[in-house]
mmCIF file of C-alpha atoms in Angstrom:
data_model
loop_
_atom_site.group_PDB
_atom_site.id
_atom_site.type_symbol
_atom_site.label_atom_id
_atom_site.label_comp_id
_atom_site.label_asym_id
_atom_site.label_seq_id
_atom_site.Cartn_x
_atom_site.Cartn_y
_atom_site.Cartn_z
ATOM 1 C CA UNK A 2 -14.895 44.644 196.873
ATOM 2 C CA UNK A 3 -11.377 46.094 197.225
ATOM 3 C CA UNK A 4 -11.140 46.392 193.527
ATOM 4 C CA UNK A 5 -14.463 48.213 192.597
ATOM 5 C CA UNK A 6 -13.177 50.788 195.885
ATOM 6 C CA UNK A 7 -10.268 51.212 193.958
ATOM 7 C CA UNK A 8 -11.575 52.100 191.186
ATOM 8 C CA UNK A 9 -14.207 54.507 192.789
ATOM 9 C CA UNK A 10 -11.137 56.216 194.056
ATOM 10 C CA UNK A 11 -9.480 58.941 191.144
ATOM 11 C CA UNK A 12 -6.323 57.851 192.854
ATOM 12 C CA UNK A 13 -6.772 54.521 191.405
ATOM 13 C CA UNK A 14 -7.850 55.239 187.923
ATOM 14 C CA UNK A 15 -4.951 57.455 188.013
ATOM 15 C CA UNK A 16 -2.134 53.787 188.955
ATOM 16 C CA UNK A 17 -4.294 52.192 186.404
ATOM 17 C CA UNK A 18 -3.690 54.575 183.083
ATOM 18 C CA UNK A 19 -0.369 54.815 184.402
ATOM 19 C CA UNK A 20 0.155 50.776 184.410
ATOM 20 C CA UNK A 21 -1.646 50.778 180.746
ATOM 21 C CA UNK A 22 0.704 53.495 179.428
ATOM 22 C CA UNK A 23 3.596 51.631 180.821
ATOM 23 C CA UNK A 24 2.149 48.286 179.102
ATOM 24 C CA UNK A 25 1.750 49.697 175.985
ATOM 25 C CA UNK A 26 5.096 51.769 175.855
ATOM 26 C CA UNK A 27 7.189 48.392 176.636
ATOM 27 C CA UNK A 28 4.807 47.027 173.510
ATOM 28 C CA UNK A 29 5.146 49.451 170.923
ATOM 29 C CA UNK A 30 8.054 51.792 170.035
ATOM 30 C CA UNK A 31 8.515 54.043 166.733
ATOM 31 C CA UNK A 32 10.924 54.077 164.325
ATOM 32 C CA UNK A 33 11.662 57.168 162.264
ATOM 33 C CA UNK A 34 11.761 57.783 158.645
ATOM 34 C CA UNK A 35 15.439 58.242 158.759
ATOM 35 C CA UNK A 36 16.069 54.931 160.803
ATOM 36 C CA UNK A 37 16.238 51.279 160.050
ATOM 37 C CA UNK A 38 15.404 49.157 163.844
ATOM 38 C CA UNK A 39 16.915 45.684 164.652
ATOM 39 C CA UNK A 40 14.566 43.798 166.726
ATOM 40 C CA UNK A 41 17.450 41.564 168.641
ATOM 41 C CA UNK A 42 15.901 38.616 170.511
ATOM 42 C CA UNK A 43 18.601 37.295 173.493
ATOM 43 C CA UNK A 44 21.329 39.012 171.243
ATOM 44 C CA UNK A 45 20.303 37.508 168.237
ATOM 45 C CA UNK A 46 18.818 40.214 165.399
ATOM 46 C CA UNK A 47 15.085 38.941 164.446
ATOM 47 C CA UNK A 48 13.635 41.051 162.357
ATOM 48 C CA UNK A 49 14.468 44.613 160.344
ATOM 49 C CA UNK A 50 11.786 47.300 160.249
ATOM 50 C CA UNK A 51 11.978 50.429 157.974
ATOM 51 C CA UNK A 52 15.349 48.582 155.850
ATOM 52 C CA UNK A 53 17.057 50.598 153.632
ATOM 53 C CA UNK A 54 15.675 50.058 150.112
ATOM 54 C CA UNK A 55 17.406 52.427 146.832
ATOM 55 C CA UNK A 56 15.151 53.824 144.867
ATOM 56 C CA UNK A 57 12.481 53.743 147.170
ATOM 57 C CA UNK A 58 10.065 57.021 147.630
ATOM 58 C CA UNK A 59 10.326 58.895 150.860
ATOM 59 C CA UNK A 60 6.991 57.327 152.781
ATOM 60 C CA UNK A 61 7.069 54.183 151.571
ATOM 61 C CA UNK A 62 9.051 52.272 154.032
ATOM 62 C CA UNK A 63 7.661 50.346 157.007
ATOM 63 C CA UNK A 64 8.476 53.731 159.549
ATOM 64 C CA UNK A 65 6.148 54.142 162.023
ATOM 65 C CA UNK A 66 4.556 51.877 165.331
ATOM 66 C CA UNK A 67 6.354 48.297 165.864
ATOM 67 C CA UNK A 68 5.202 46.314 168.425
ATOM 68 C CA UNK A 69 7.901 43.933 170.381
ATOM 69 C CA UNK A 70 7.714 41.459 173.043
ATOM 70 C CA UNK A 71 7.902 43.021 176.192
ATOM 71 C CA UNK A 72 11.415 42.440 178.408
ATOM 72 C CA UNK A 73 12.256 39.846 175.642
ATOM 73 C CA UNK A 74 13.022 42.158 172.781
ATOM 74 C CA UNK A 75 15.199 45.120 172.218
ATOM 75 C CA UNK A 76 15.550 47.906 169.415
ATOM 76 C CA UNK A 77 18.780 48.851 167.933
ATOM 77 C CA UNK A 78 18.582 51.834 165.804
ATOM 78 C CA UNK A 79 20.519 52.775 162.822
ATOM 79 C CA UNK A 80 20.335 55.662 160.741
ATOM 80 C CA UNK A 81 19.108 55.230 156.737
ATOM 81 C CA UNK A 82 20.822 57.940 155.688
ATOM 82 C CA UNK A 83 24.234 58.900 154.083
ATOM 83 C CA UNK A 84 26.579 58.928 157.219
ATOM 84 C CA UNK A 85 30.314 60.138 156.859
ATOM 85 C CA UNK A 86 33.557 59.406 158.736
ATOM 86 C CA UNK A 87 36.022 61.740 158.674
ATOM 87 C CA UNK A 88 39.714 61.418 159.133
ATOM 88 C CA UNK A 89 42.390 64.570 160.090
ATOM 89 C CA UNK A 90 45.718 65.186 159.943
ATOM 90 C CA UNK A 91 46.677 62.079 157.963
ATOM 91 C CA UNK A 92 50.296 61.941 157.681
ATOM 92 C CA UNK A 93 51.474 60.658 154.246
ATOM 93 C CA UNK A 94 55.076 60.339 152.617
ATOM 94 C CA UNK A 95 54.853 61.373 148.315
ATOM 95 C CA UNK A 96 56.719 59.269 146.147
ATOM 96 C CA UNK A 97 59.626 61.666 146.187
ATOM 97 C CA UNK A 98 60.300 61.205 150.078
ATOM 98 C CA UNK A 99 58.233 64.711 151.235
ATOM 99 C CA UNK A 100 55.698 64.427 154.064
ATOM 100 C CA UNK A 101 52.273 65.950 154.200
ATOM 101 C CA UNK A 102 49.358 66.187 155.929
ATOM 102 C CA UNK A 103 45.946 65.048 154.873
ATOM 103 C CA UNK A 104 42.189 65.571 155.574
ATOM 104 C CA UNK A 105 39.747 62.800 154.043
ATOM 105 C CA UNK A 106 36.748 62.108 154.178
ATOM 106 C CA UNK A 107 34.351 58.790 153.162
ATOM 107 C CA UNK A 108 30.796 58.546 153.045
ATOM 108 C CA UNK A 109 28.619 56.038 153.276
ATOM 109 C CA UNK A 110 25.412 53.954 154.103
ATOM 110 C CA UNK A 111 24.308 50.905 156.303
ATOM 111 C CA UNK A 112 22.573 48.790 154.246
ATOM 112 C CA UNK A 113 22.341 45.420 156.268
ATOM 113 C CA UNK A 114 21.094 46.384 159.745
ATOM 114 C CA UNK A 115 21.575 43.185 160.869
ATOM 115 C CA UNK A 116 25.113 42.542 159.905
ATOM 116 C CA UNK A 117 25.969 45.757 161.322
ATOM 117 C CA UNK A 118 24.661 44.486 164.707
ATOM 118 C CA UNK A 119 26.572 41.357 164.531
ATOM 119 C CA UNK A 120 29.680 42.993 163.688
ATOM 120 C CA UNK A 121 29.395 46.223 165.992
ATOM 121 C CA UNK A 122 27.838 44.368 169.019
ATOM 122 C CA UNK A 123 25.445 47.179 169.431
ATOM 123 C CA UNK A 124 28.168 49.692 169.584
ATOM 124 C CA UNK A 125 27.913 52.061 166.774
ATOM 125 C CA UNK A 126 31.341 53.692 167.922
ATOM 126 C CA UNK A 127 32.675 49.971 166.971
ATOM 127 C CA UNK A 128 32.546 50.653 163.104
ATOM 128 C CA UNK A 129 34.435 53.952 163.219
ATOM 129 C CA UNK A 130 37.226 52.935 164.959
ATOM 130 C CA UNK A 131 37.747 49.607 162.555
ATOM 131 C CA UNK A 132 37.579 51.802 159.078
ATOM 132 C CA UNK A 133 39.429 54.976 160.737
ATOM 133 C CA UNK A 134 42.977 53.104 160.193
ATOM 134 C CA UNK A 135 41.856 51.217 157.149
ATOM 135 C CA UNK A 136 41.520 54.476 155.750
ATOM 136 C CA UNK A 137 44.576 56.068 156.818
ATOM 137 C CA UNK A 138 46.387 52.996 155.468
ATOM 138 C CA UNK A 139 44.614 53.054 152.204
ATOM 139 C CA UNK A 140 45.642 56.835 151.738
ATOM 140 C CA UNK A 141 49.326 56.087 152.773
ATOM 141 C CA UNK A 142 49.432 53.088 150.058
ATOM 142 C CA UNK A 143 47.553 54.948 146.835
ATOM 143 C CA UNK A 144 48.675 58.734 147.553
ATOM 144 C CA UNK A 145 52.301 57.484 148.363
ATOM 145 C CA UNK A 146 52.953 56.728 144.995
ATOM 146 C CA UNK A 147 52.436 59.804 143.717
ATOM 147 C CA UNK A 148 55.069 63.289 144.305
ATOM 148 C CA UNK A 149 54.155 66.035 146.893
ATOM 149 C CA UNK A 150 53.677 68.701 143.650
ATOM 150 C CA UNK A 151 50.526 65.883 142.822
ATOM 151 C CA UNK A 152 49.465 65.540 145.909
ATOM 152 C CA UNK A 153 48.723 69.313 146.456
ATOM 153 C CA UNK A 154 47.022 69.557 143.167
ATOM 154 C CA UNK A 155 42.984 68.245 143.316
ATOM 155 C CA UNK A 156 43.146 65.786 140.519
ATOM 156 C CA UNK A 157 43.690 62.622 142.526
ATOM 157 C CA UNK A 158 40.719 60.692 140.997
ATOM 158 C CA UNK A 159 42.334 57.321 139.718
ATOM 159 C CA UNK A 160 44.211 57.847 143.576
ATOM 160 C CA UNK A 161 40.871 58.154 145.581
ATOM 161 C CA UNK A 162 38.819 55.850 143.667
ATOM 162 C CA UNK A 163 41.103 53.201 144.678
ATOM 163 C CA UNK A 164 41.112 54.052 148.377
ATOM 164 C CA UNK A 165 37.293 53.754 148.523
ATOM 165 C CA UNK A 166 37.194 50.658 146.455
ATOM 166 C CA UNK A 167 39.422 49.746 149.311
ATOM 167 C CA UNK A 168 37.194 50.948 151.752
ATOM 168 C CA UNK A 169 33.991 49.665 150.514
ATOM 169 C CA UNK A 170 35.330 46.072 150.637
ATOM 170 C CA UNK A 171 36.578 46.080 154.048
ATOM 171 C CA UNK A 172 33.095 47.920 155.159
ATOM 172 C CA UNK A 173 30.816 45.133 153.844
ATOM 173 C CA UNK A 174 31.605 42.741 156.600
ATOM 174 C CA UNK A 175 29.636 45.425 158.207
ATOM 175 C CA UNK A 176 26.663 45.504 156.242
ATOM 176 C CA UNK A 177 28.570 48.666 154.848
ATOM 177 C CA UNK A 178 28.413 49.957 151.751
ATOM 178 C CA UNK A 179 30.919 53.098 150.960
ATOM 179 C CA UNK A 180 29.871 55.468 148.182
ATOM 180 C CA UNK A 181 32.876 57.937 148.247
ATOM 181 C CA UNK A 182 36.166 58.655 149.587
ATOM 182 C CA UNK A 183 37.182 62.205 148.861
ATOM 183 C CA UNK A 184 40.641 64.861 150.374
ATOM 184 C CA UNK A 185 39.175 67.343 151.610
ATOM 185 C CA UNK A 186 42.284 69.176 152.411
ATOM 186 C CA UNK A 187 46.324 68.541 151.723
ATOM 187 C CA UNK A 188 48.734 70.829 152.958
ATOM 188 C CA UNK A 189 52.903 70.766 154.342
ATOM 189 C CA UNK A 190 53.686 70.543 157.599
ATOM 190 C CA UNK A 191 54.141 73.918 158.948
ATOM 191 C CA UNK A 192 57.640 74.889 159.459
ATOM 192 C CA UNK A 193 60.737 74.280 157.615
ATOM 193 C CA UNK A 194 59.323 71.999 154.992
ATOM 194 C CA UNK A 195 56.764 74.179 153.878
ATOM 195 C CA UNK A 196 59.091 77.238 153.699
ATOM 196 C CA UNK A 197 61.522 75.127 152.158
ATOM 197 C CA UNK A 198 58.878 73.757 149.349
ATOM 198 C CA UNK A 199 57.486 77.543 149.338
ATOM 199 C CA UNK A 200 61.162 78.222 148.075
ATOM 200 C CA UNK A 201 60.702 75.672 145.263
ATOM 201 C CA UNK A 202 58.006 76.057 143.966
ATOM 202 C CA UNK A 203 58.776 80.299 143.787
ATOM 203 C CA UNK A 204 62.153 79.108 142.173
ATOM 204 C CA UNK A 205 60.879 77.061 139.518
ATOM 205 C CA UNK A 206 57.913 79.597 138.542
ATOM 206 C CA UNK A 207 60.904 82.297 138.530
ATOM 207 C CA UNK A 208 62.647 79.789 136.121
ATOM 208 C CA UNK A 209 59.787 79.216 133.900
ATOM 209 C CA UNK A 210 58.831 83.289 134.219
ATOM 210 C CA UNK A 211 62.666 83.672 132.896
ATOM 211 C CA UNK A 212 62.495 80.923 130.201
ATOM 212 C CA UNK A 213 58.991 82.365 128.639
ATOM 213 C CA UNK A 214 60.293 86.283 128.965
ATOM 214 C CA UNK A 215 64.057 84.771 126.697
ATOM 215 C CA UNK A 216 62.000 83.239 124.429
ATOM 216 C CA UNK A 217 59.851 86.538 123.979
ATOM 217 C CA UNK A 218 62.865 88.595 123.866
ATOM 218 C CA UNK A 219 63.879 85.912 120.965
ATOM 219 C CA UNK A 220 61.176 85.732 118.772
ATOM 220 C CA UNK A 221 60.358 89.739 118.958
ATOM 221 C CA UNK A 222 64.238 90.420 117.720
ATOM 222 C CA UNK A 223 63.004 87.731 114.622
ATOM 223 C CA UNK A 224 59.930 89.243 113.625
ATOM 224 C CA UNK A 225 61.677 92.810 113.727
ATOM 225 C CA UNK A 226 65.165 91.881 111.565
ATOM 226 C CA UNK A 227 62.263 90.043 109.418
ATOM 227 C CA UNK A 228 60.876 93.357 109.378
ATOM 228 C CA UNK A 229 63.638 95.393 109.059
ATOM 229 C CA UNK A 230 64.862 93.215 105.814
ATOM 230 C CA UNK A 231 61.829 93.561 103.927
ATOM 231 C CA UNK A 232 62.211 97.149 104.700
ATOM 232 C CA UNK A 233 65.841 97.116 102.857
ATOM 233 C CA UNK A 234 64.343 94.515 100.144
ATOM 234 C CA UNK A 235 61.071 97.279 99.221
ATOM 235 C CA UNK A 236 63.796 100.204 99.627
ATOM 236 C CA UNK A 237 66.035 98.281 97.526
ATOM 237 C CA UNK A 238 63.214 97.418 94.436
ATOM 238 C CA UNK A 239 61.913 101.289 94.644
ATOM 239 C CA UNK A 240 65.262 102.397 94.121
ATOM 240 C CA UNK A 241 65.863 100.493 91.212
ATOM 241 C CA UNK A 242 62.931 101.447 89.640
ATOM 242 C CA UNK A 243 62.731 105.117 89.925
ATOM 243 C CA UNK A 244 66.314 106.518 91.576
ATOM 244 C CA UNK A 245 64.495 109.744 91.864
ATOM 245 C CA UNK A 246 61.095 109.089 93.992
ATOM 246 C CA UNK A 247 62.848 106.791 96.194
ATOM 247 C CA UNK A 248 65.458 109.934 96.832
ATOM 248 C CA UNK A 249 62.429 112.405 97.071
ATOM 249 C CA UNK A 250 60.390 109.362 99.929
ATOM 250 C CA UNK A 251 63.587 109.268 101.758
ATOM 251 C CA UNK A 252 63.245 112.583 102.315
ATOM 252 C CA UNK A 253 59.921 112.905 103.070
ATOM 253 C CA UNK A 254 60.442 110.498 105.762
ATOM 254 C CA UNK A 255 63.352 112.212 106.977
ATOM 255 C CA UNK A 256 61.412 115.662 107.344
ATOM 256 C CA UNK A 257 58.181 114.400 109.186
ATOM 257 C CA UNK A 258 60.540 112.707 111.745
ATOM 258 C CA UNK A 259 62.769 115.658 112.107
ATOM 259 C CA UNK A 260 59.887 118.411 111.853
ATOM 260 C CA UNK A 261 56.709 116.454 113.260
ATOM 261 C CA UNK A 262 56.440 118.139 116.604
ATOM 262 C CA UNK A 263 56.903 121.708 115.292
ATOM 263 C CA UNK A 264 59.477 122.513 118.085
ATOM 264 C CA UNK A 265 62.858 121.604 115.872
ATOM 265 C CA UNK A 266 65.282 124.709 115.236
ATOM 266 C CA UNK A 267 67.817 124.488 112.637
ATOM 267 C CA UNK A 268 70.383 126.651 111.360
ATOM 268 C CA UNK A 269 70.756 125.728 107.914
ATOM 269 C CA UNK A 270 72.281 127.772 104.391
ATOM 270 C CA UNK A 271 68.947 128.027 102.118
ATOM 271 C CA UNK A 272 71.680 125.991 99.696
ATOM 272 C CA UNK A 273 71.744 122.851 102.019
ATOM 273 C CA UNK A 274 71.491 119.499 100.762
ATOM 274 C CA UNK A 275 69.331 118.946 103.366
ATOM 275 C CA UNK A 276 66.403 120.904 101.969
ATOM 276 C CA UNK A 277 67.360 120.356 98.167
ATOM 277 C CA UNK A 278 63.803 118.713 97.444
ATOM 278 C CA UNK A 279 62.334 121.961 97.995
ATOM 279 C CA UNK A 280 64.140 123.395 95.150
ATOM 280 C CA UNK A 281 62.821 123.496 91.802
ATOM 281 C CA UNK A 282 62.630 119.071 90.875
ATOM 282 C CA UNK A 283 64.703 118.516 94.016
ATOM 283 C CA UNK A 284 67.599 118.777 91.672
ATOM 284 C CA UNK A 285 70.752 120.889 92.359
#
């Protein structure tokens, strides 16, 4: 009797959908496309829904409604996609004793859902701070071999493919897997170390500018006494073979160089030697 008065009343159909909606939210939850949900059971992981699968089409996971037990189960999300964990102002000493500082980042991908929740204890914040030091370390060990003029140069592959080999094994206890570890910025500490590098580096370009320009200088002074004795050698064969035109060139040459420009005065006897090739045969 109280019942069917109840439910006469709009009041009470109103408690009633909200009890239903209540029942069926603490039944059913949705997971994403771009998540992976651990169903954990009294802290123990039960099931995975939507896992990360490569190769897999976009769609074809198992994304959508789940349905747990109410009060019994939980969800613990994870994402499916490419996650990355970066690391600043890594200080690392080269080979040659010179600090810098380093930028780095690694990327990568849960692919065990479960593991991860075993390892993390629910807390994704628990996975960072593990593989933040492992990475500075495995920067300090591989980039430490090499000297600071390497270091600021971008062709570290051999370098960085070790670190994230490095990486990637200490991130599978995890359910980790890492696809990349990558600098994404070197540089000298500010102050006098950087001037004091600055200085090198300007002082061994300087050097090499220097060493390039000597051997320039070099080389040009060979190709022009080269030049200049095959000058004398064709000079030398003309003359021997006709006395006369090489006298009458040799003064051809000496006129257009004198006279080219038009603005040459000279104050010559008609008889000069000078202008003897004008006379009749250029002979006296």
């Amino acid at each position: 009797m109280n019942a069917a008065r109840l439910l006469r009343n709009p009041i009470g159909w109103a408690i009633l959908l909200i009890v239903v909606v209540l029942a069926v939210a603490s039944i059913f939850t949705t997971v994403g496309e771009s998540q992976q949900a651990v169903i954990v059971r009294m802290g123990v992981p039960r099931a995975v829904v939507n896992r990360f699968v490569p190769g897999e089409a976009l769609g074809a996971s198992g994304a959508g409604l789940v349905a747990r037990v109410p009060l019994v189960d939980q969800v613990f999300y994870v994402d499916r996609r490419v996650q990355t964990l970066d690391l600043e102002g890594q200080p690392i000493t080269s080979a040659d004793g010179r600090p810098i500082a380093a930028d780095a980042y690694a990327r990568y991908r849960v692919v065990d859902p479960a593991r991860f929740y075993t390892a993390t204890h629910g807390d994704t914040g628990v996975f960072a701070d593990t593989m933040k030091p492992m990475l500075g370390t495995a920067l300090r060990t591989q980039l430490g071999q090499l000297p600071v003029a390497a270091l600021l140069l971008p062709d570290r592959v051999p370098q960085m493919r070790a670190v994230k080999d490095a990486m990637d094994k200490a991130a599978q206890r995890f359910g980790v897997r890492v696809a990349e570890v990558r600098l994404d910025r070197t540089a000298l500490p500010e102050g006098a170390p950087l001037d004091a590098a600055i200085g090198r580096m300007r002082a061994a370009q300087d050097a090499q500018a220097d060493a390039i320009r000597t051997d320039g200088l070099a080389e040009a002074a060979g190709i022009r006494r080269a030049g200049e004795d095959e000058v004398s050698k064709i000079y030398a064969d003309s003359f021997g073979q006709d006395p006369e035109f090489f006298d009458f060139y040799r003064a051809m040459l000496s006129y257009r160089i004198t006279l080219a420009d038009g603005s040459t005065q000279m104050v010559l006897s008609p008889n000069s030697e000078y202008f003897r090739q004008f006379r009749s045969g250029g002979k006296q």
